[in-house]
JSON list of C-alpha atoms in Angstrom, two decimals:
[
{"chain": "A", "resi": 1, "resn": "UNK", "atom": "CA", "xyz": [10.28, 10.24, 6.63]},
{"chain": "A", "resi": 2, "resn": "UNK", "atom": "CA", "xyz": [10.17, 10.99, 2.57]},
{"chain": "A", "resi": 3, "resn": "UNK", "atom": "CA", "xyz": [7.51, 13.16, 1.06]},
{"chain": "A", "resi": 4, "resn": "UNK", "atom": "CA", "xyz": [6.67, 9.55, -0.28]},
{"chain": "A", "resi": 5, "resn": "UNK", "atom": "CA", "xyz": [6.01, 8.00, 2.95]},
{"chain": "A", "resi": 6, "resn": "UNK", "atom": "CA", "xyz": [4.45, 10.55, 4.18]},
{"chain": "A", "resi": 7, "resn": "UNK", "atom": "CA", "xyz": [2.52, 10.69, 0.94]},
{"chain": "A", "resi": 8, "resn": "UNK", "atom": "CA", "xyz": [1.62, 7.27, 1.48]},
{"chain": "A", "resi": 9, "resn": "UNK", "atom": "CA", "xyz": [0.45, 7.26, 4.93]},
{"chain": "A", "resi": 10, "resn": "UNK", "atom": "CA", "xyz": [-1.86, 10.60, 3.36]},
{"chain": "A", "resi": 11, "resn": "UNK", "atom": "CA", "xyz": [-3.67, 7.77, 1.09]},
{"chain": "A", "resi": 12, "resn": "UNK", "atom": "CA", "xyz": [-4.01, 5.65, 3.58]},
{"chain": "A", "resi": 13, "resn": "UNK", "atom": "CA", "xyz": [-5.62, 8.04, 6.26]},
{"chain": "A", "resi": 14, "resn": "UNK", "atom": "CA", "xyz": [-8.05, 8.76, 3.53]},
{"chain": "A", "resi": 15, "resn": "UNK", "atom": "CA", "xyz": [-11.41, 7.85, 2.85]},
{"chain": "A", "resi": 16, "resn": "UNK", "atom": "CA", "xyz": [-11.50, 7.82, -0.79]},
{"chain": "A", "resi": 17, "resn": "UNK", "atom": "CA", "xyz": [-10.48, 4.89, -3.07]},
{"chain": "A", "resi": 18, "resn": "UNK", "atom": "CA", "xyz": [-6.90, 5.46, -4.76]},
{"chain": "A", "resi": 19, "resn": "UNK", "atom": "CA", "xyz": [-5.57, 3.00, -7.48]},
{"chain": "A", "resi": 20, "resn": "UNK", "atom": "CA", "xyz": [-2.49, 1.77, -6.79]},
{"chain": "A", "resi": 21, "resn": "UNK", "atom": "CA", "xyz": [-0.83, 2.50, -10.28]},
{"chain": "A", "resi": 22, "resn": "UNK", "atom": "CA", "xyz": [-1.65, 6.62, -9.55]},
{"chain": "A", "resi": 23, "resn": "UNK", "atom": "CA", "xyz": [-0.68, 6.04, -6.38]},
{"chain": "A", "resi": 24, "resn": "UNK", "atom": "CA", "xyz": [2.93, 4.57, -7.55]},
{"chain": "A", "resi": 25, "resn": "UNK", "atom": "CA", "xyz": [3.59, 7.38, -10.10]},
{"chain": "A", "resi": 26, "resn": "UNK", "atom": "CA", "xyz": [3.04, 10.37, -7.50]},
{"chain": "A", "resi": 27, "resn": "UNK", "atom": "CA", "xyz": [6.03, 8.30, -5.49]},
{"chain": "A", "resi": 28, "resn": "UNK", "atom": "CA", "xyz": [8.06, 8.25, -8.02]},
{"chain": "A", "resi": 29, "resn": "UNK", "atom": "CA", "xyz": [7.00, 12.06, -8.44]},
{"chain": "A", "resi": 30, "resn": "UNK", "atom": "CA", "xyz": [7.44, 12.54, -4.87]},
{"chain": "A", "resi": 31, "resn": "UNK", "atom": "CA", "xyz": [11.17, 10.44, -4.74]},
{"chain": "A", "resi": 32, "resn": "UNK", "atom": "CA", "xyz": [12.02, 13.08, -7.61]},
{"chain": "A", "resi": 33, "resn": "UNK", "atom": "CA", "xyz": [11.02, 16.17, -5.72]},
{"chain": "A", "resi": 34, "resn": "UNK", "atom": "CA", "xyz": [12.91, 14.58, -2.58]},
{"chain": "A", "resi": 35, "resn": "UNK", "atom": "CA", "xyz": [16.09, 14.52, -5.08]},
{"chain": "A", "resi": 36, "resn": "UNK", "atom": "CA", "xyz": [15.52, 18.08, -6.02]},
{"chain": "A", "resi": 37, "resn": "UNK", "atom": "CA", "xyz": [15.40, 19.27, -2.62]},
{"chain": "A", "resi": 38, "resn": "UNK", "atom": "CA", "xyz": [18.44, 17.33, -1.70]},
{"chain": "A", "resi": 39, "resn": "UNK", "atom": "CA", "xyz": [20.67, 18.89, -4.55]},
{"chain": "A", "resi": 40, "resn": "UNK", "atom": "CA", "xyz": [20.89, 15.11, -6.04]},
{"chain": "A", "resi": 41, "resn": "UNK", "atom": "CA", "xyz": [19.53, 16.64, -9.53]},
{"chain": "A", "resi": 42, "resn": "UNK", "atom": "CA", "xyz": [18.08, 19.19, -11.17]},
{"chain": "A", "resi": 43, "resn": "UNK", "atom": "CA", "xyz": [15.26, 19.53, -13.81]},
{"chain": "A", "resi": 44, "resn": "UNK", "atom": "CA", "xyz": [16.25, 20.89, -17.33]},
{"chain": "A", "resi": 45, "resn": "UNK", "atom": "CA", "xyz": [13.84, 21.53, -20.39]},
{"chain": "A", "resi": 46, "resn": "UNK", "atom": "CA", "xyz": [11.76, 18.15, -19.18]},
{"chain": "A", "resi": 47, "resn": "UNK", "atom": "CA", "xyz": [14.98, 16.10, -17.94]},
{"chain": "A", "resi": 48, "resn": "UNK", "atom": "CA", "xyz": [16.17, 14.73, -15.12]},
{"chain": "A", "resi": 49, "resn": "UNK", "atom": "CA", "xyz": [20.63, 16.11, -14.54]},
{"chain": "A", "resi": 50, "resn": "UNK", "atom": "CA", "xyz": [22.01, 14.28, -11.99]},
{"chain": "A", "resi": 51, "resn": "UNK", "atom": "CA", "xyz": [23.94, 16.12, -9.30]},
{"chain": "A", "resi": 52, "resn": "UNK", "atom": "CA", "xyz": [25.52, 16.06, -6.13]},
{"chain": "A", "resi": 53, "resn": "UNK", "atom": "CA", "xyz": [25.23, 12.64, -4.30]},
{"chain": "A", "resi": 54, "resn": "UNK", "atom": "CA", "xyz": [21.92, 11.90, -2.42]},
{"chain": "A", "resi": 55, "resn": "UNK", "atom": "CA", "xyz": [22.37, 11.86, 1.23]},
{"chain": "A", "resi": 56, "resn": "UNK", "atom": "CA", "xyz": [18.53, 10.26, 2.02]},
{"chain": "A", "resi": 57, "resn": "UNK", "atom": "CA", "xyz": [20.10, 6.87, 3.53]},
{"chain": "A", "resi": 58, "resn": "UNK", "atom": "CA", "xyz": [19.71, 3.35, 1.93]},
{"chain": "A", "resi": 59, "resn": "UNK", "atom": "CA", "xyz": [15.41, 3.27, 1.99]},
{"chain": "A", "resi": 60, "resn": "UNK", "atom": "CA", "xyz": [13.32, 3.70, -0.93]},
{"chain": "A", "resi": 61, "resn": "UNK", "atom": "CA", "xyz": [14.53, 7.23, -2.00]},
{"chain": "A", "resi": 62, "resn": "UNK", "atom": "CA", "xyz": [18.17, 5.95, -1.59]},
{"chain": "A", "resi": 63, "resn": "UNK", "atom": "CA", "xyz": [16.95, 3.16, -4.61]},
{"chain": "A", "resi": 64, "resn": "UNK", "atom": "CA", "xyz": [15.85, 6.08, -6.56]},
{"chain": "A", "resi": 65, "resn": "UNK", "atom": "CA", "xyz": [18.36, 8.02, -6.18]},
{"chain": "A", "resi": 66, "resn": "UNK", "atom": "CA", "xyz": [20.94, 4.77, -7.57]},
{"chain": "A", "resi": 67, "resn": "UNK", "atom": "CA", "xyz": [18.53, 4.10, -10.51]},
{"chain": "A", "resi": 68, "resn": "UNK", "atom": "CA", "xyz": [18.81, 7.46, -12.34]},
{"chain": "A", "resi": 69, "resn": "UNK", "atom": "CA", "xyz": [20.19, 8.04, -15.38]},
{"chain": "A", "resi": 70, "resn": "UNK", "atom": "CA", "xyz": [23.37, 9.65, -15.16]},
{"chain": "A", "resi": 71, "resn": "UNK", "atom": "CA", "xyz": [24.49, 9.82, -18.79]},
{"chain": "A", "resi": 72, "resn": "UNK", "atom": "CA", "xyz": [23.37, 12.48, -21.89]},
{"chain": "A", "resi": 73, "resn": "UNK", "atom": "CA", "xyz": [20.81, 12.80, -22.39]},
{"chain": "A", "resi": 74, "resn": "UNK", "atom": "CA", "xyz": [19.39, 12.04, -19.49]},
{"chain": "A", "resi": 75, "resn": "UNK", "atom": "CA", "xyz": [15.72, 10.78, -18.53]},
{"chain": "A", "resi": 76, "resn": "UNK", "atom": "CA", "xyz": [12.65, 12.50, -19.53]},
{"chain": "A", "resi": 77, "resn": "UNK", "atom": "CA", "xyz": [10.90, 13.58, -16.30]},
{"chain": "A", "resi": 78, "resn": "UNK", "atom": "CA", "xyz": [7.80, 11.45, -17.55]},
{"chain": "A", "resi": 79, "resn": "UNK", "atom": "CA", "xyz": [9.62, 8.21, -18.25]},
{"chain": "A", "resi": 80, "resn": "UNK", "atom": "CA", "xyz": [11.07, 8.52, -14.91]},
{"chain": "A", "resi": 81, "resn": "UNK", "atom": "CA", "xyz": [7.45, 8.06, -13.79]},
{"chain": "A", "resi": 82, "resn": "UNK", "atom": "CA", "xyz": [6.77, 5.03, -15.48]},
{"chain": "A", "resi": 83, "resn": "UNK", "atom": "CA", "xyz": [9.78, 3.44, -15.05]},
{"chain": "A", "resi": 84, "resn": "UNK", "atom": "CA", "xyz": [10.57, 4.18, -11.00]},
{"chain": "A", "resi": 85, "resn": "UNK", "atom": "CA", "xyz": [6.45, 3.79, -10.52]},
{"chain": "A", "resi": 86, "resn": "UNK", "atom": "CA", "xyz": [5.92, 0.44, -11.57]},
{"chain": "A", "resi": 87, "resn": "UNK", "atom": "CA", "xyz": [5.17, -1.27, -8.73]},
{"chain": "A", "resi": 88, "resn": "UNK", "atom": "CA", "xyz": [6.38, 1.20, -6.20]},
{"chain": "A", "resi": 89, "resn": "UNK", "atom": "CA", "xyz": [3.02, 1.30, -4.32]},
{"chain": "A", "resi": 90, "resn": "UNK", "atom": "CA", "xyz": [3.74, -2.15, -3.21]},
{"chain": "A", "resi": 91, "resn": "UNK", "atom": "CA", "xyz": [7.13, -1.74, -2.40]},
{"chain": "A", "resi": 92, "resn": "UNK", "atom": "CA", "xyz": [6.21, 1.20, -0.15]},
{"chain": "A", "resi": 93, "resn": "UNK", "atom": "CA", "xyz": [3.60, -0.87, 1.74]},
{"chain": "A", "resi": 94, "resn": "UNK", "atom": "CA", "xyz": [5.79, -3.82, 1.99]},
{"chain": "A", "resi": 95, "resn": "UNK", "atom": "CA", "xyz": [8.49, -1.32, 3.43]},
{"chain": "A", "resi": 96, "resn": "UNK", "atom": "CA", "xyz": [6.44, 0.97, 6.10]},
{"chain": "A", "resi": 97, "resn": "UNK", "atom": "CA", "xyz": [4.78, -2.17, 6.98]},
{"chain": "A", "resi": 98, "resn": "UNK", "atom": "CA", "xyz": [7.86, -4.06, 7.38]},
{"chain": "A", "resi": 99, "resn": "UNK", "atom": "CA", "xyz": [8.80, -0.81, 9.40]},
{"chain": "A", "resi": 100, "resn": "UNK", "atom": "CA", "xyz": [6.37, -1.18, 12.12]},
{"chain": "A", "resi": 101, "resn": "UNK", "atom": "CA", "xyz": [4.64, 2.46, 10.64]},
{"chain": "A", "resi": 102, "resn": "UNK", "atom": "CA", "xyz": [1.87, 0.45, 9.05]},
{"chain": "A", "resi": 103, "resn": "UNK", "atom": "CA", "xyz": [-0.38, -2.22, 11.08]},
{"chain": "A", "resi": 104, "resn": "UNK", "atom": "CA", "xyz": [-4.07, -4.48, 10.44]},
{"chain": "A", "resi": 105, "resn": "UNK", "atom": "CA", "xyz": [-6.58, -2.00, 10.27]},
{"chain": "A", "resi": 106, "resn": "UNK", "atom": "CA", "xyz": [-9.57, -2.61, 13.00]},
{"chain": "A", "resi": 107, "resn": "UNK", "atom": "CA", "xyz": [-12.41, -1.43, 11.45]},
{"chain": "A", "resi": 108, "resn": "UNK", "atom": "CA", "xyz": [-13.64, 0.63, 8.02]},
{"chain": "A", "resi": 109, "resn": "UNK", "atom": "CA", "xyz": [-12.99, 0.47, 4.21]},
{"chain": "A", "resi": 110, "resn": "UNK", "atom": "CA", "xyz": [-9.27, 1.24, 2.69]},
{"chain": "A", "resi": 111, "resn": "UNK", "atom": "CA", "xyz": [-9.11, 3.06, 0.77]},
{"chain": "A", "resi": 112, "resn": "UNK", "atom": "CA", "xyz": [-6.69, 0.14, -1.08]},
{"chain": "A", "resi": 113, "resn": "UNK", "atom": "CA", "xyz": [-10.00, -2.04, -0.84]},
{"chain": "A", "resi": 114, "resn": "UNK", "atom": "CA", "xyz": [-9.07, -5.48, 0.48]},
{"chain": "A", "resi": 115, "resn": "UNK", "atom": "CA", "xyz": [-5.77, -4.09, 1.75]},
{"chain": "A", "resi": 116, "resn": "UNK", "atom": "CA", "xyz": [-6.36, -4.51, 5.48]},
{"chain": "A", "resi": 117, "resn": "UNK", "atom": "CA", "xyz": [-3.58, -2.17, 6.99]},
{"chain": "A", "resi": 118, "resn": "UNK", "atom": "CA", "xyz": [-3.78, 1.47, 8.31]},
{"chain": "A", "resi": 119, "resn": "UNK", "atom": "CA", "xyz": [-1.18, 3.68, 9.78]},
{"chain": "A", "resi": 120, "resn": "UNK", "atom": "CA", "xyz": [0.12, 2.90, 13.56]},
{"chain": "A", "resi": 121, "resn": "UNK", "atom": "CA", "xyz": [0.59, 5.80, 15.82]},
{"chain": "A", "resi": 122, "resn": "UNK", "atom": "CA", "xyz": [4.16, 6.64, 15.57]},
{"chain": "A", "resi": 123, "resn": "UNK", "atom": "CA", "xyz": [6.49, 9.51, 15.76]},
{"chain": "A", "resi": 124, "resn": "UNK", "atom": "CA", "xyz": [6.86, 9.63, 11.80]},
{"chain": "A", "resi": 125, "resn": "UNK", "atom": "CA", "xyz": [3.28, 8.73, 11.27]},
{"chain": "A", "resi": 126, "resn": "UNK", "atom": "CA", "xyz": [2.44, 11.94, 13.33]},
{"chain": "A", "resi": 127, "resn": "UNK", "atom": "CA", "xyz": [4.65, 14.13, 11.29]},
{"chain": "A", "resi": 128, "resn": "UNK", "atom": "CA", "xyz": [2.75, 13.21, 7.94]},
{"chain": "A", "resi": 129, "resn": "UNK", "atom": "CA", "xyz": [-0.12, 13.99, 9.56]},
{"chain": "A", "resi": 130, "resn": "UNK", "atom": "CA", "xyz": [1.17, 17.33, 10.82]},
{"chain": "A", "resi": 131, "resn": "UNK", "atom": "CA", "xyz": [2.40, 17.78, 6.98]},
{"chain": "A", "resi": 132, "resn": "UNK", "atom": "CA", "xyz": [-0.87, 17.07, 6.05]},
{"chain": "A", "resi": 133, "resn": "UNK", "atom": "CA", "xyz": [-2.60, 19.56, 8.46]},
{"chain": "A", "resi": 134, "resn": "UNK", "atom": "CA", "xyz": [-0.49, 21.94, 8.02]},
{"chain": "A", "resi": 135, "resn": "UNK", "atom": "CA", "xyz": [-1.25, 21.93, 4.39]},
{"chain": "A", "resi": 136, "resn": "UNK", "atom": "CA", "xyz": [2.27, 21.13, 3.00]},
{"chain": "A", "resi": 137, "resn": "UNK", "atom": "CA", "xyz": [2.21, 22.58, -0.84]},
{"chain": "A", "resi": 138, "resn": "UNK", "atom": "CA", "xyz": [3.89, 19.48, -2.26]},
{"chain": "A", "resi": 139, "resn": "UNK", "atom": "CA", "xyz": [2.32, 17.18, -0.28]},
{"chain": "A", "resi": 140, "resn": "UNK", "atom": "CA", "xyz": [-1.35, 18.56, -0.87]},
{"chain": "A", "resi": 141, "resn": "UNK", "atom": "CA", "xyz": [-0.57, 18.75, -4.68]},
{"chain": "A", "resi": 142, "resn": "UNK", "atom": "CA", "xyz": [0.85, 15.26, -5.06]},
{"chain": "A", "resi": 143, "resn": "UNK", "atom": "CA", "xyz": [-2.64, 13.57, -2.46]},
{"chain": "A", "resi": 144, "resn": "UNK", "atom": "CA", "xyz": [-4.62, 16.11, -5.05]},
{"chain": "A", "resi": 145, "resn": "UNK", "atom": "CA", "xyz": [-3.32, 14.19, -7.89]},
{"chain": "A", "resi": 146, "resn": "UNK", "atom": "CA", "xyz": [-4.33, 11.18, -7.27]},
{"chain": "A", "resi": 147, "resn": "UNK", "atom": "CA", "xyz": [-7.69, 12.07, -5.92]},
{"chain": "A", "resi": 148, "resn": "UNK", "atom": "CA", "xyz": [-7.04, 12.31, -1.94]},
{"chain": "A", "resi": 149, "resn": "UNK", "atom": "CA", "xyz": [-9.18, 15.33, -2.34]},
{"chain": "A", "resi": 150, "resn": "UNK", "atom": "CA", "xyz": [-10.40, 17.74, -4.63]},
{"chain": "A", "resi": 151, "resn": "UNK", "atom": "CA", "xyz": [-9.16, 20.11, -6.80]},
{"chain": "A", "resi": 152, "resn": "UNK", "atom": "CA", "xyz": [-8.88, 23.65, -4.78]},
{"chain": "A", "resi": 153, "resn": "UNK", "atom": "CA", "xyz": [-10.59, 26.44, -5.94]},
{"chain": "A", "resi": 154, "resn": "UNK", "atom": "CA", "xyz": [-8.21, 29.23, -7.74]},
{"chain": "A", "resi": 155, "resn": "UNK", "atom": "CA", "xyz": [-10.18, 31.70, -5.85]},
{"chain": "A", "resi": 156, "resn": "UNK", "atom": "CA", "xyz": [-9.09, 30.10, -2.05]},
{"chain": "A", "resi": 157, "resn": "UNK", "atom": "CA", "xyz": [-6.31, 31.99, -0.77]},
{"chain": "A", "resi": 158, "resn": "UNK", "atom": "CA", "xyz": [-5.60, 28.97, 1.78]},
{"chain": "A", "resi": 159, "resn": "UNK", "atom": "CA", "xyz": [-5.28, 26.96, -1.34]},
{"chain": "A", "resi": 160, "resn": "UNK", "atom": "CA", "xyz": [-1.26, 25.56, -0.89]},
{"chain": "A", "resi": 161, "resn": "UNK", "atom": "CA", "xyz": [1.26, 26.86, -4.19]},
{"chain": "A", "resi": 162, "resn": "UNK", "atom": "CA", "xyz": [4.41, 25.47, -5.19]},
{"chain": "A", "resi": 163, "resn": "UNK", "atom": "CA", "xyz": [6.85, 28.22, -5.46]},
{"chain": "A", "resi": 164, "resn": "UNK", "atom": "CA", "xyz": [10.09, 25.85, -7.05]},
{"chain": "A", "resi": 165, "resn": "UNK", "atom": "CA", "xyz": [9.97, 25.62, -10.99]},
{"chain": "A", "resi": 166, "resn": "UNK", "atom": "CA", "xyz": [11.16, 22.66, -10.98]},
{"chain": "A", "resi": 167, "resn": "UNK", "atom": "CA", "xyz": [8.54, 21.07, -8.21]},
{"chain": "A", "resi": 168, "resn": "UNK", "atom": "CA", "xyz": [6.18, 22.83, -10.39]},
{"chain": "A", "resi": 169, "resn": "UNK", "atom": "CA", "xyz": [7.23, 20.69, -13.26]},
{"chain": "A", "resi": 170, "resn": "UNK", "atom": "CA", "xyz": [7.52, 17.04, -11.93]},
{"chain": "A", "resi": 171, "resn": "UNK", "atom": "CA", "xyz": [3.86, 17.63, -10.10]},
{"chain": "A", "resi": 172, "resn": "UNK", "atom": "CA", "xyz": [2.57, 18.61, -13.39]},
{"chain": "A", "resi": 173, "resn": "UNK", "atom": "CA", "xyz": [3.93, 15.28, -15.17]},
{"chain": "A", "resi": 174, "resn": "UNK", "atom": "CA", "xyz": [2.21, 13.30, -12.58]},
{"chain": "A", "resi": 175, "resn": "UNK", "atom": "CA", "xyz": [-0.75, 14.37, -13.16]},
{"chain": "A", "resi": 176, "resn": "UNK", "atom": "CA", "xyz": [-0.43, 14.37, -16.98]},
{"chain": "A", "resi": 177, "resn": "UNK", "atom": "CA", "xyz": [1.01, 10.38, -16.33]},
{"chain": "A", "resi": 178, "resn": "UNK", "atom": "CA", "xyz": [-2.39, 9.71, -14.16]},
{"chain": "A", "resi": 179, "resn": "UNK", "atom": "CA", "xyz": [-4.66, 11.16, -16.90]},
{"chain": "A", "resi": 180, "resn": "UNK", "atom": "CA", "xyz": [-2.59, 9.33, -19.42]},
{"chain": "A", "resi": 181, "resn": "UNK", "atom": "CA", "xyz": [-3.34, 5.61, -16.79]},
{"chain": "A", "resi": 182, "resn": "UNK", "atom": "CA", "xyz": [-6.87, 6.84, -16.82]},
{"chain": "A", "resi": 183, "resn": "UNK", "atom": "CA", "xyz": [-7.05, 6.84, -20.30]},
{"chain": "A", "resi": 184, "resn": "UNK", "atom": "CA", "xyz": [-5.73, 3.65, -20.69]},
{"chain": "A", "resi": 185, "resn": "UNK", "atom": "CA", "xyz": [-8.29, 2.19, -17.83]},
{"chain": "A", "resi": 186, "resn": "UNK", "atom": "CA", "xyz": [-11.30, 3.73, -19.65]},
{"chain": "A", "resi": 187, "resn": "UNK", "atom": "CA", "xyz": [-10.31, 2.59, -23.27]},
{"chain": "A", "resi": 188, "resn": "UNK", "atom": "CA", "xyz": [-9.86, -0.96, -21.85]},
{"chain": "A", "resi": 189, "resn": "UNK", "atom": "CA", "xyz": [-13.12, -0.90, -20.41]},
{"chain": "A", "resi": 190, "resn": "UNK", "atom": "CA", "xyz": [-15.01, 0.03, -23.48]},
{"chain": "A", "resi": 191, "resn": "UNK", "atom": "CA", "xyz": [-13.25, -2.52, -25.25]},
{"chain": "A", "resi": 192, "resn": "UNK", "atom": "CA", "xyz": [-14.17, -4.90, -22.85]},
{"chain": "A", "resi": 193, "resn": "UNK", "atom": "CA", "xyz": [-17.44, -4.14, -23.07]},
{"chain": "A", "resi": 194, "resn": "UNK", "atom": "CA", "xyz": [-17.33, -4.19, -26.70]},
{"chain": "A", "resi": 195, "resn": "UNK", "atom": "CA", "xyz": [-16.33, -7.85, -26.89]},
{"chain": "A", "resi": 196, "resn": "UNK", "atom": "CA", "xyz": [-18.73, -8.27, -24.53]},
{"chain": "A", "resi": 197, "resn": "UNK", "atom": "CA", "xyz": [-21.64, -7.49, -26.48]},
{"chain": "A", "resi": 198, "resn": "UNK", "atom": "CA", "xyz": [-19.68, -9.16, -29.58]},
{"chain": "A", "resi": 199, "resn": "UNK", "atom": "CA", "xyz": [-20.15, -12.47, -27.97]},
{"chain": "A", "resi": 200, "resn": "UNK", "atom": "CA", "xyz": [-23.74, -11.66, -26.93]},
{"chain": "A", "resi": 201, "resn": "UNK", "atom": "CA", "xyz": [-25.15, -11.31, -30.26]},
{"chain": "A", "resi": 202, "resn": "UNK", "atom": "CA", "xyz": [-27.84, -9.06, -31.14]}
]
């Protein structure tokens, strides 16, 4: 399976509540770092430099690896995010479930709220776990991200490190692209609640 997948299976083994819109920019995040490990590209002052061809098959990754930009200049790491992550939460539920690696949950919250599917007990399912156990850097950074867990101290030395500049770099425009949807949820909010009170009069 794809750091995304397995990624996704992460969230959904969780307990805590992860919006879908952080959850679809850390996959694109995660495609990207898939692509960097394959060779596919490479990351230069903030852009995405397409290189040798992809070999991750014809799933999800495969997509992302067909909708880069492959003229100068190239894509900004950050629109990359935007662009591949809208909507990709969905489209890897619809896919693992599809797959047979997600089924109906029996019991407890999602943490997806009325999304009522966990992950079945299969071969790739079991790897993500052991990913996860095994406290995979990228993995661990991209579920920290989007709030699978908390921020580890700088002073734990079992605290996971990404040792790839490049990793480094897309990881870090994830989470500046889920402060940045934050943002945007918490401005809307007080402007709701502005025109709320608008229409309520003093």
């Amino acid at each position: 399976m794809s750091t995304a997948e397995d990624l996704f299976i992460t969230v959904m083994d969780g307990e805590r509540p992860v919006g879908r819109g952080d959850l679809s920019l850390a996959l694109a995040g995660a495609e990207l770092i898939d692509l960097i490990g394959e060779g596919a590209v490479t990351v230069r002052d903030g852009r995405i430099v397409p290189g040798g061809p992809a070999t991750l098959g014809d799933g999800l990754t495969g997509e992302a690896a067909a909708a880069l930009t492959r003229q100068a200049p190239y894509e900004w790491i950050e629109d990359w995010l935007w662009r591949r992550g809208d909507g990709l939460s969905d489209a890897y539920q619809a896919a693992l479930e599809a797959s047979g690696e997600l089924r109906p949950r029996r019991s407890g919250r999602s943490p997806f709220g009325g999304s009522r599917l966990e992950p079945a007990d299969t071969p790739a399912s079991r790897r993500a776990r052991d990913r996860w156990s095994e406290r995979d850097p990228v993995l661990s950074a991209l579920a920290t991200v989007v709030g699978v867990e908390d921020e580890p101290d700088d002073r734990d030395e079992d605290a996971p490190g990404l040792d790839d500049e490049a990793v480094t770099t897309v990881v870090a425009a994830v989470h500046d692209a889920v402060m940045e949807l934050e943002a945007v949820r918490q401005r809307r909010t007080i402007e709701n609640a502005a025109f709320a009170n608008l229409w309520r009069g003093p």
